[in-house]
Amino acid sequence: MNAKTETVAEIENLCVDIDGRRIVDGVSLRVRPGTVTALVGASGSGKTTTGLALLGEYPDGARVSGEVRVPEGLVGYVPQHPGAVLNPARRIDALLTDIARAQMRHLPRRERRAAAKERVLKALADAQLPDTEALLKRYPHQLSGGQQQRVVLAQALLLGARVVVADEPTTGLDPLTKHHVADQLRSVARQGIAVVLLSHDLDVVRALADEILVLRHGQVVESGPAERIWLAPRHPYTSELLAQCPECATEERGDPGSTVLHLTHPGLQARHGRSVVLRVPELTLRAGECLAVVGRSGSGKTTLGRCLAGLHRDHDGTLTLDGSPLPRSLRTRTREQLAAVQYVFQDAKAAFDEHRTVLDQVARTAVRLRALAEADARAESLTTLTGLGLTEELVRRRPGRLSGGELQRAALARALLARPRVLVCDEITSGLDAVTRRALLDRLARLLHDRNEDLSLVLITHDLDTASLATRIVVLDDGELVDQGPARQVLAAFDRRGERSGAVTT
C-alpha cells in the first residue's frame, strides 16, 4: 500500500463551543504521511482551533465533541511566534540535547551522549538549521524569527513527531524568509512526516499544499486536492479567497495580447555621464501584461524604467509605442504619448507639491493630459482616490499631512487619471507595511483584470512577493539583462537561499 494512502491523524465531526458560541462546527479531516494539508480561511475561521485539536489542546472553558485520532504517535507544533515556546534561559544546544538524551535512555550513559549528538545534528539538518558552534551557543532571543522557527521544528523532529502543525508560519516574514520556510516544510514532508499548514498566505499554500480545506465561520465550505481547488473552486467563498491571490488573478487573464511597448534592435544602452550603466538588447511589453523588473540595488532597474518613461534620455536605442516611434525625452513627447506612459515614483512625497492639496494635483493630470474640464477632472479624481481607500477629507489636505502609504496611493491615482497604456511603478511597495502593501498589490491586480488589454504594467522591484504579481519577469544584474521568462519559471530558478545565482538579492 502507498504510504500516502494511510492516515496518521484524523478529525471527525469536531465541534468546539465557547460561551455558547460555536467556533468550530463539524470539521473533519484526514492527514496522510508525506503530504501537506492546508487549512485556509480568514482570521476567526477556526483554523488554529482545529490544528491545536490534533495536539489535544482547546481554549479554556471550551465544550468539545467529535473525535480526534492520532494513532501513530506525537504531533509537533510550530507556532506563529516560536520564541514564546523556547526557554529563554537555555542555549540552543542545551534545548535540543536534553530532548535527544531523553530519547536515548535505553542506551548506556557513555553511548547516550554520542547518540544524542548524532540525533541533534540530524534534526538540525532536517530543519535546515546550520549546526555552527556559534549558533548553538546562542540563546533564543539572539536568533532571528526564522531561526527560532527552525529550532522549534528541530525539537518536534527530535521527539519523533509523525505530524507537524505549522500555524501561520510565514506571517510577517519577508519574501525570502517565506521561501526558506516553504523549503523547510517541503523537506519535512519528503521525510514522510505529515504537515498540517494553517495559513491565510495563499502564495505559500499554493507552493506547498497537496490537500486544502477552506474554512469559514468554523465550517469547512470546500475541501479537496489542491490542484482541483486552484483550477475549479466550487464554493463562492473559495473563489473570493483565490481572487485575493495576485498570482491566481494573473494566470486567469490568459495570454497577453499585441505588442504595446517595444525596444527594437540593437537595444538600449544607457549612460550616466561617460559610464554605461545599462545594456538591454531587447524588451517587449504586451497588451494586458504585467512585467516585473527585478534585481539587486544598483542593477539598473530604475534606469530602465526611467528610459521607458522618457525621464532618462541619455541612451541609445529605439522605443516604439503601438508600433510608432516614442521619443527618448518626455520633453519631445506629445500629450497623447505623455498620457500613454505614466511613471509612479518610489518617493511619493517628493513627487508632490507641498503647497497644493492632493486632490488638486491629481485632478491636474486629467486637465493637462486629457483636456477635461476642471470640475469633471476633480470628480473623476475623487472617485479614483476613494477607490484606493483615501477619504475625501484626507485628499483635500496638503501632502505633508498624509502618510507615506497614503501618498503612494495618491501617486498611483494621479497616474491612473491619465488613462495610460503603460504604467511604470518604481518600488512602490517598499517602505509600506504588510497590510498596505498587499492592498496596493491587490488593487494593481484588479486594475489589470478590469482594464483587460487597455493597461500594461511594469513593476520595478526587488521584492519577490511583489514580482509574483507579474506575467513575466526580467532580471537585471550589474546593468545587464541576465534572464527573462514566465514569472513562475524565473521564480522557480531561485535557489534555497532565495537567490537566483546571485542575480537577485533582496
Coordinates of C-alpha atoms in Angstrom, one line a residue:
M1 CA 0.0 0.0 0.0
N2 CA 1.2 3.5 -0.8
A3 CA 2.2 5.2 2.4
K4 CA 0.4 8.4 1.4
T5 CA -3.0 6.5 1.4
E6 CA -2.6 5.7 5.1
T7 CA -3.8 8.0 7.8
V8 CA -1.6 9.3 10.6
A9 CA -4.2 11.7 12.1
E10 CA -7.9 12.1 11.8
I11 CA -10.6 14.5 13.0
E12 CA -14.2 13.6 12.6
N13 CA -17.1 16.0 13.2
L14 CA -15.2 18.2 15.6
C15 CA -17.4 20.9 17.3
V16 CA -15.9 23.4 19.8
D17 CA -18.2 25.9 21.7
I18 CA -17.0 28.8 23.9
D19 CA -19.5 30.7 26.0
G20 CA -22.3 29.4 23.8
R21 CA -20.6 30.4 20.6
R22 CA -19.6 27.7 18.1
I23 CA -16.1 28.4 16.8
V24 CA -15.6 25.0 15.1
D25 CA -18.6 23.4 13.6
G26 CA -18.5 19.8 12.3
V27 CA -14.9 19.9 10.9
S28 CA -13.5 16.6 9.6
L29 CA -10.1 15.9 8.0
R30 CA -7.7 13.1 7.4
V31 CA -3.9 13.6 7.4
R32 CA -1.6 11.3 5.4
P33 CA 2.1 10.8 5.8
G34 CA 4.4 12.8 3.5
T35 CA 1.6 15.3 2.5
V36 CA 0.8 18.9 3.3
T37 CA -2.8 19.6 4.3
A38 CA -3.6 23.3 4.3
L39 CA -6.4 24.8 6.3
V40 CA -7.1 28.3 4.8
G41 CA -9.6 31.0 5.7
A42 CA -9.8 34.4 7.3
S43 CA -8.9 35.2 10.9
G44 CA -11.5 33.6 13.2
S45 CA -12.4 30.9 10.7
G46 CA -11.4 28.1 13.1
K47 CA -8.0 27.2 11.6
T48 CA -5.9 27.3 14.8
T49 CA -8.6 25.7 17.0
T50 CA -8.8 22.8 14.5
G51 CA -5.0 22.5 14.3
L52 CA -4.5 22.5 18.0
A53 CA -7.1 19.8 18.4
L54 CA -4.6 17.4 16.9
L55 CA -2.4 18.1 20.0
G56 CA -5.4 17.7 22.3
E57 CA -5.4 21.4 23.2
Y58 CA -8.5 23.5 23.3
P59 CA -9.4 27.1 24.6
D60 CA -10.2 27.4 28.3
G61 CA -13.8 26.6 29.1
A62 CA -14.4 25.0 25.7
R63 CA -17.1 22.3 25.2
V64 CA -15.8 19.8 22.7
S65 CA -17.5 17.0 20.8
G66 CA -16.4 14.8 17.9
E67 CA -13.3 12.5 17.6
V68 CA -9.6 13.3 17.2
R69 CA -7.4 10.2 16.5
V70 CA -3.6 10.4 16.3
P71 CA -2.6 6.7 16.4
E72 CA 0.9 7.0 15.2
G73 CA 2.5 9.0 18.0
L74 CA 3.4 12.6 18.7
V75 CA 2.2 15.7 17.0
G76 CA 4.7 18.6 16.8
Y77 CA 3.6 22.2 16.8
V78 CA 5.3 25.3 15.2
P79 CA 3.5 28.4 16.5
Q80 CA 3.3 31.7 14.7
H81 CA 5.6 33.2 17.3
P82 CA 8.1 30.5 18.0
G83 CA 10.1 32.5 20.5
A84 CA 7.3 32.2 23.0
V85 CA 7.7 28.4 23.4
L86 CA 11.5 28.4 23.7
N87 CA 13.1 28.6 27.2
P88 CA 14.9 31.9 27.2
A89 CA 17.4 30.7 29.9
R90 CA 18.7 27.8 27.9
R91 CA 21.1 27.8 25.0
I92 CA 20.0 26.2 21.7
D93 CA 22.5 23.3 22.2
A94 CA 21.1 22.5 25.6
L95 CA 17.4 22.8 24.4
L96 CA 18.0 20.2 21.7
T97 CA 20.4 17.9 23.5
D98 CA 18.1 17.5 26.5
I99 CA 15.3 16.2 24.2
A100 CA 17.7 13.9 22.4
R101 CA 19.1 12.4 25.5
A102 CA 15.6 11.7 26.8
Q103 CA 15.0 9.6 23.7
M104 CA 18.3 7.6 24.4
R105 CA 17.6 6.5 27.9
H106 CA 17.7 2.9 26.9
L107 CA 21.4 3.2 26.0
P108 CA 24.4 3.1 28.4
R109 CA 25.4 6.5 29.6
R110 CA 28.6 6.5 27.6
E111 CA 26.8 5.7 24.3
R112 CA 23.9 8.0 25.1
R113 CA 25.9 11.3 24.7
A114 CA 27.3 10.3 21.2
A115 CA 23.9 9.1 20.1
A116 CA 22.2 12.2 21.3
K117 CA 24.7 14.4 19.5
E118 CA 24.1 12.5 16.3
R119 CA 20.3 12.9 16.6
V120 CA 20.7 16.6 17.2
L121 CA 22.8 17.1 14.1
K122 CA 20.3 15.1 12.0
A123 CA 17.4 17.2 13.4
L124 CA 19.3 20.4 12.6
A125 CA 19.9 19.2 9.1
D126 CA 16.2 18.2 8.6
A127 CA 15.1 21.6 9.9
Q128 CA 17.6 23.3 7.6
L129 CA 19.3 24.9 10.6
P130 CA 23.1 25.2 10.3
D131 CA 25.0 23.4 13.1
T132 CA 27.5 26.1 13.6
E133 CA 29.1 26.3 17.0
A134 CA 28.2 30.0 17.3
L135 CA 24.5 29.4 16.6
L136 CA 24.2 26.5 19.0
K137 CA 25.7 28.6 21.8
R138 CA 23.2 31.4 21.4
Y139 CA 20.0 31.9 23.4
P140 CA 16.6 32.0 21.7
H141 CA 16.4 35.8 21.8
Q142 CA 19.7 36.0 19.9
L143 CA 18.1 34.2 16.9
S144 CA 16.0 35.6 14.1
G145 CA 12.3 34.7 13.9
G146 CA 13.1 32.2 11.1
Q147 CA 15.9 30.6 13.1
Q148 CA 13.7 30.3 16.1
Q149 CA 11.1 28.6 14.0
R150 CA 13.6 26.1 12.8
V151 CA 14.7 25.3 16.4
V152 CA 11.1 24.6 17.3
L153 CA 10.8 22.4 14.2
A154 CA 14.0 20.6 15.2
Q155 CA 12.5 19.9 18.6
A156 CA 9.5 18.3 17.1
L157 CA 11.6 16.1 14.9
L158 CA 13.7 15.0 17.8
L159 CA 10.6 14.0 19.6
G160 CA 9.7 11.7 16.7
A161 CA 6.7 13.6 15.5
R162 CA 4.7 12.0 12.7
V163 CA 2.6 15.1 12.2
V164 CA 3.7 18.8 12.4
V165 CA 1.2 21.5 12.7
A166 CA 2.5 24.8 11.4
D167 CA 0.4 27.8 12.5
E168 CA 0.7 30.8 10.2
P169 CA 4.5 30.2 9.7
T170 CA 5.0 33.0 7.2
T171 CA 3.1 35.8 8.8
G172 CA 5.1 39.0 8.9
L173 CA 8.1 37.5 7.1
D174 CA 9.9 39.0 4.2
P175 CA 9.6 37.1 0.8
L176 CA 13.0 35.4 1.0
T177 CA 12.4 34.1 4.5
K178 CA 9.0 32.8 3.2
H179 CA 10.9 30.8 0.6
H180 CA 13.1 29.4 3.4
V181 CA 10.0 28.4 5.4
A182 CA 8.4 26.7 2.4
D183 CA 11.6 24.8 1.8
Q184 CA 11.7 23.6 5.4
L185 CA 8.1 22.3 5.4
R186 CA 8.6 20.7 2.0
S187 CA 11.7 18.9 3.3
V188 CA 9.8 17.7 6.3
A189 CA 7.1 16.2 4.1
R190 CA 9.6 14.5 2.0
Q191 CA 10.7 12.6 5.1
G192 CA 7.3 11.0 5.3
I193 CA 6.0 13.4 8.0
A194 CA 2.6 14.9 7.6
V195 CA 2.3 18.7 7.7
V196 CA -0.8 20.5 8.6
L197 CA -0.4 24.1 7.4
L198 CA -2.7 26.7 9.0
S199 CA -2.4 29.8 6.8
H200 CA -4.0 32.7 5.1
D201 CA -0.9 33.2 2.9
L202 CA -2.2 31.8 -0.4
D203 CA 1.2 32.0 -2.2
V204 CA 2.7 29.7 0.4
V205 CA -0.4 27.4 0.3
R206 CA -0.1 27.2 -3.5
A207 CA 3.5 26.3 -3.3
L208 CA 3.1 23.5 -0.7
A209 CA -0.4 22.1 -0.3
D210 CA -1.5 18.6 -1.5
E211 CA -4.9 18.9 0.1
I212 CA -6.8 22.1 1.0
L213 CA -9.7 22.7 3.5
V214 CA -11.4 26.1 3.2
L215 CA -12.9 27.2 6.5
R216 CA -15.4 29.9 7.1
H217 CA -17.1 30.7 10.4
G218 CA -15.9 27.4 11.8
Q219 CA -17.2 25.2 8.9
V220 CA -15.5 23.5 6.0
V221 CA -17.1 25.1 2.9
E222 CA -14.9 23.2 0.5
S223 CA -12.1 20.6 0.5
G224 CA -10.2 18.5 -2.0
P225 CA -6.9 18.2 -3.9
A226 CA -5.1 21.5 -4.2
E227 CA -4.9 21.4 -7.9
R228 CA -8.6 21.0 -8.3
I229 CA -9.4 23.8 -5.9
W230 CA -7.0 26.2 -7.6
L231 CA -8.4 25.4 -11.1
A232 CA -12.1 24.9 -10.4
P233 CA -13.3 26.2 -7.0
R234 CA -16.8 25.2 -6.3
H235 CA -17.8 27.4 -3.4
P236 CA -18.3 31.2 -3.9
Y237 CA -16.2 31.9 -0.8
T238 CA -13.3 29.9 -2.2
S239 CA -13.4 31.9 -5.4
E240 CA -13.4 35.1 -3.3
L241 CA -10.3 33.9 -1.4
L242 CA -8.5 33.0 -4.6
A243 CA -9.3 36.3 -6.1
Q244 CA -7.1 37.9 -3.4
C245 CA -4.1 36.0 -4.7
P246 CA -2.2 38.1 -7.3
E247 CA -0.6 35.1 -9.0
C248 CA -4.0 33.5 -9.4
A249 CA -5.5 36.7 -10.8
T250 CA -2.6 36.9 -13.3
E251 CA -2.9 33.4 -14.5
E252 CA -6.7 33.7 -15.1
R253 CA -6.1 36.5 -17.6
G254 CA -4.7 34.2 -20.2
D255 CA -2.2 35.0 -22.9
P256 CA -1.2 38.6 -23.3
G257 CA -2.2 40.5 -26.5
S258 CA -0.4 42.5 -29.1
T259 CA 2.8 44.4 -28.5
V260 CA 2.4 47.8 -26.8
L261 CA 5.9 48.9 -25.9
H262 CA 8.9 47.5 -27.8
L263 CA 12.7 48.2 -27.5
T264 CA 14.0 47.4 -31.0
H265 CA 17.3 46.3 -32.3
P266 CA 20.2 47.0 -31.5
G267 CA 18.7 47.5 -28.0
L268 CA 19.2 50.1 -25.3
Q269 CA 22.5 51.3 -23.9
A270 CA 22.0 53.9 -21.1
R271 CA 24.7 56.2 -19.7
H272 CA 25.3 58.3 -16.6
G273 CA 27.9 60.7 -17.8
R274 CA 30.5 58.7 -19.7
S275 CA 29.8 55.4 -17.9
V276 CA 27.4 52.8 -19.5
V277 CA 25.1 51.7 -16.7
L278 CA 22.6 49.6 -18.5
R279 CA 22.5 47.3 -21.6
V280 CA 19.3 45.7 -22.6
P281 CA 19.4 44.0 -26.0
E282 CA 15.6 43.7 -26.5
L283 CA 12.4 44.2 -24.5
T284 CA 8.7 43.7 -25.3
L285 CA 5.7 44.6 -23.3
R286 CA 2.4 43.2 -24.5
A287 CA -1.2 44.4 -24.0
G288 CA -2.6 43.5 -20.7
E289 CA 0.7 42.1 -19.4
C290 CA 2.4 42.7 -16.1
L291 CA 6.2 42.7 -16.5
A292 CA 8.4 42.7 -13.3
V293 CA 11.9 44.1 -13.5
V294 CA 13.9 42.6 -10.6
G295 CA 17.5 42.8 -9.4
R296 CA 19.6 43.9 -6.6
S297 CA 20.1 47.6 -5.7
G298 CA 22.2 49.3 -8.4
S299 CA 21.4 46.7 -11.1
G300 CA 19.8 49.2 -13.4
K301 CA 16.1 48.7 -12.7
T302 CA 15.2 52.3 -12.1
T303 CA 17.3 53.5 -15.1
L304 CA 15.3 51.1 -17.3
G305 CA 12.0 52.4 -16.0
R306 CA 13.0 56.0 -16.4
C307 CA 14.2 55.3 -20.0
L308 CA 10.7 53.8 -20.8
A309 CA 9.0 56.9 -19.3
G310 CA 11.2 59.5 -21.0
L311 CA 12.8 60.6 -17.8
H312 CA 16.3 59.4 -18.7
R313 CA 17.2 60.5 -22.3
D314 CA 20.9 59.7 -22.3
H315 CA 20.6 56.4 -24.0
D316 CA 20.8 54.7 -27.4
G317 CA 18.0 52.5 -28.7
T318 CA 14.6 53.0 -30.3
L319 CA 11.3 52.6 -28.4
T320 CA 8.0 52.1 -30.1
L321 CA 4.6 52.5 -28.7
D322 CA 1.9 50.6 -30.5
G323 CA 4.3 50.4 -33.4
S324 CA 5.1 54.1 -33.6
P325 CA 8.4 55.7 -32.5
L326 CA 8.4 57.0 -29.0
P327 CA 10.8 60.0 -28.4
R328 CA 13.5 59.4 -25.8
S329 CA 12.7 62.5 -23.8
L330 CA 9.3 63.4 -22.3
R331 CA 10.0 67.0 -23.4
T332 CA 9.5 66.0 -27.0
R333 CA 6.6 63.6 -26.5
T334 CA 3.1 64.6 -27.4
R335 CA 0.4 65.0 -24.9
E336 CA -1.0 61.6 -26.0
Q337 CA 2.4 60.0 -25.6
L338 CA 2.9 61.5 -22.2
A339 CA -0.5 60.2 -21.1
A340 CA 0.2 56.8 -22.6
V341 CA 3.3 56.0 -20.5
Q342 CA 3.0 57.1 -16.8
Y343 CA 5.6 56.7 -14.1
V344 CA 4.9 56.2 -10.3
F345 CA 7.9 57.2 -8.2
Q346 CA 9.3 55.3 -5.2
D347 CA 9.5 58.5 -3.2
A348 CA 5.9 59.7 -3.4
K349 CA 6.4 62.6 -1.1
A350 CA 9.0 64.2 -3.4
A351 CA 6.6 63.8 -6.3
F352 CA 4.0 66.2 -4.8
D353 CA 4.0 70.0 -4.5
E354 CA 3.8 70.6 -0.7
H355 CA 1.8 73.8 -1.2
R356 CA -1.2 72.4 -3.1
T357 CA -3.8 69.9 -2.0
V358 CA -3.5 66.3 -3.1
L359 CA -6.9 66.4 -4.9
D360 CA -5.9 69.5 -6.9
Q361 CA -2.7 67.8 -8.0
V362 CA -4.3 64.5 -9.0
A363 CA -7.1 66.4 -10.9
R364 CA -4.5 68.5 -12.8
T365 CA -3.3 65.4 -14.6
A366 CA -6.7 64.8 -16.3
V367 CA -6.9 68.5 -17.1
R368 CA -3.4 68.7 -18.6
L369 CA -3.2 65.4 -20.4
R370 CA -6.9 64.6 -21.3
A371 CA -8.2 68.2 -21.6
L372 CA -11.0 67.5 -19.1
A373 CA -12.9 70.4 -17.6
E374 CA -11.7 71.1 -14.1
A375 CA -15.0 70.1 -12.4
D376 CA -15.1 66.8 -14.3
A377 CA -11.4 66.2 -13.5
R378 CA -12.0 66.8 -9.8
A379 CA -15.0 64.4 -9.8
E380 CA -13.1 61.7 -11.5
S381 CA -10.1 62.2 -9.3
L382 CA -12.2 61.9 -6.2
T383 CA -13.7 58.7 -7.4
T384 CA -10.3 57.2 -8.2
L385 CA -8.8 58.3 -4.9
T386 CA -11.7 57.0 -2.8
G387 CA -11.5 53.7 -4.8
L388 CA -7.9 53.4 -3.5
G389 CA -9.1 53.8 0.1
L390 CA -8.5 57.5 0.6
T391 CA -11.3 59.6 2.1
E392 CA -12.5 62.9 0.6
E393 CA -11.4 64.7 3.8
L394 CA -7.9 63.3 3.5
V395 CA -7.3 64.2 -0.1
R396 CA -8.3 67.8 0.5
R397 CA -5.2 68.1 2.7
R398 CA -1.7 69.1 1.6
P399 CA 0.7 66.2 1.0
G400 CA 2.6 66.8 4.3
R401 CA -0.5 65.7 6.2
L402 CA -0.7 62.3 4.6
S403 CA 1.3 59.2 5.5
G404 CA 3.8 57.6 3.1
G405 CA 1.3 54.8 2.2
E406 CA -1.5 57.3 1.6
L407 CA 0.7 59.4 -0.6
Q408 CA 1.8 56.3 -2.6
R409 CA -1.9 55.6 -3.3
A410 CA -2.4 59.2 -4.3
A411 CA 0.5 59.0 -6.7
L412 CA -1.0 55.9 -8.3
A413 CA -4.3 57.6 -8.6
R414 CA -2.7 60.6 -10.3
A415 CA -1.0 58.3 -12.9
L416 CA -4.3 56.5 -13.5
L417 CA -6.1 59.8 -14.2
A418 CA -4.0 59.9 -17.4
R419 CA -5.6 56.6 -18.5
P420 CA -2.2 55.3 -19.5
R421 CA -1.5 52.4 -21.8
V422 CA 1.7 51.6 -19.8
L423 CA 2.1 52.2 -16.1
V424 CA 5.7 52.0 -14.7
C425 CA 5.7 51.5 -10.9
D426 CA 9.1 52.0 -9.3
E427 CA 9.4 50.2 -6.0
I428 CA 6.0 51.5 -5.0
T429 CA 5.6 48.9 -2.2
S430 CA 8.9 49.5 -0.5
G431 CA 8.6 51.1 2.9
L432 CA 4.9 50.1 3.2
D433 CA 3.5 47.8 6.0
A434 CA 2.4 44.4 5.0
V435 CA -1.4 45.2 5.0
T436 CA -1.0 48.4 2.9
R437 CA 1.4 46.6 0.5
R438 CA -1.0 43.7 0.0
A439 CA -3.9 46.1 -0.6
L440 CA -1.9 48.0 -3.2
L441 CA -0.9 44.8 -5.0
D442 CA -4.5 43.6 -4.9
R443 CA -5.6 47.0 -6.4
L444 CA -3.0 46.6 -9.3
A445 CA -4.2 43.1 -10.0
R446 CA -7.8 44.3 -10.2
L447 CA -6.8 47.1 -12.5
L448 CA -5.1 44.7 -14.9
H449 CA -8.2 42.5 -14.8
D450 CA -10.7 45.3 -15.2
R451 CA -8.8 47.2 -17.9
N452 CA -8.3 43.9 -19.8
E453 CA -5.8 44.8 -22.6
D454 CA -6.1 48.6 -22.2
L455 CA -3.4 48.7 -19.5
S456 CA 0.1 47.1 -19.2
L457 CA 2.2 47.2 -16.1
V458 CA 5.9 47.4 -15.5
L459 CA 6.8 46.6 -11.9
I460 CA 10.3 47.6 -10.8
T461 CA 11.0 45.8 -7.6
H462 CA 13.5 43.8 -5.5
D463 CA 10.5 42.2 -3.6
L464 CA 9.7 38.6 -4.8
D465 CA 6.3 38.9 -3.3
T466 CA 5.6 41.9 -5.5
A467 CA 7.2 40.2 -8.5
S468 CA 4.8 37.2 -8.1
L469 CA 2.0 39.5 -9.5
A470 CA 3.8 39.5 -12.9
T471 CA 3.1 37.5 -16.0
R472 CA 6.8 37.7 -17.0
I473 CA 10.0 38.7 -15.2
V474 CA 13.1 40.4 -16.4
V475 CA 16.2 40.0 -14.2
L476 CA 19.0 42.7 -14.2
D477 CA 22.4 42.4 -12.6
D478 CA 25.1 45.0 -12.8
G479 CA 23.4 46.7 -15.7
E480 CA 23.0 43.6 -17.8
L481 CA 19.8 41.7 -18.6
V482 CA 20.7 38.2 -17.3
D483 CA 17.4 36.4 -17.5
Q484 CA 13.8 36.8 -18.6
G485 CA 10.8 34.5 -18.9
P486 CA 7.4 33.5 -17.5
A487 CA 7.1 34.6 -13.8
R488 CA 6.7 31.1 -12.4
Q489 CA 9.7 29.8 -14.4
V490 CA 12.0 32.6 -13.2
L491 CA 10.9 32.4 -9.6
A492 CA 11.4 28.7 -9.6
A493 CA 15.0 29.2 -10.5
F494 CA 15.8 30.8 -7.2
D495 CA 17.8 28.5 -5.0
R496 CA 17.1 27.5 -1.4
R497 CA 18.7 30.7 -0.2
G498 CA 16.2 32.8 -2.2
E499 CA 18.8 33.9 -4.7
R500 CA 18.9 33.2 -8.4
S501 CA 22.6 32.5 -9.0
G502 CA 23.4 35.7 -7.1
A503 CA 21.5 37.8 -9.6
V504 CA 18.8 38.9 -7.3
T505 CA 19.4 39.8 -3.7
T506 CA 16.7 41.4 -1.6

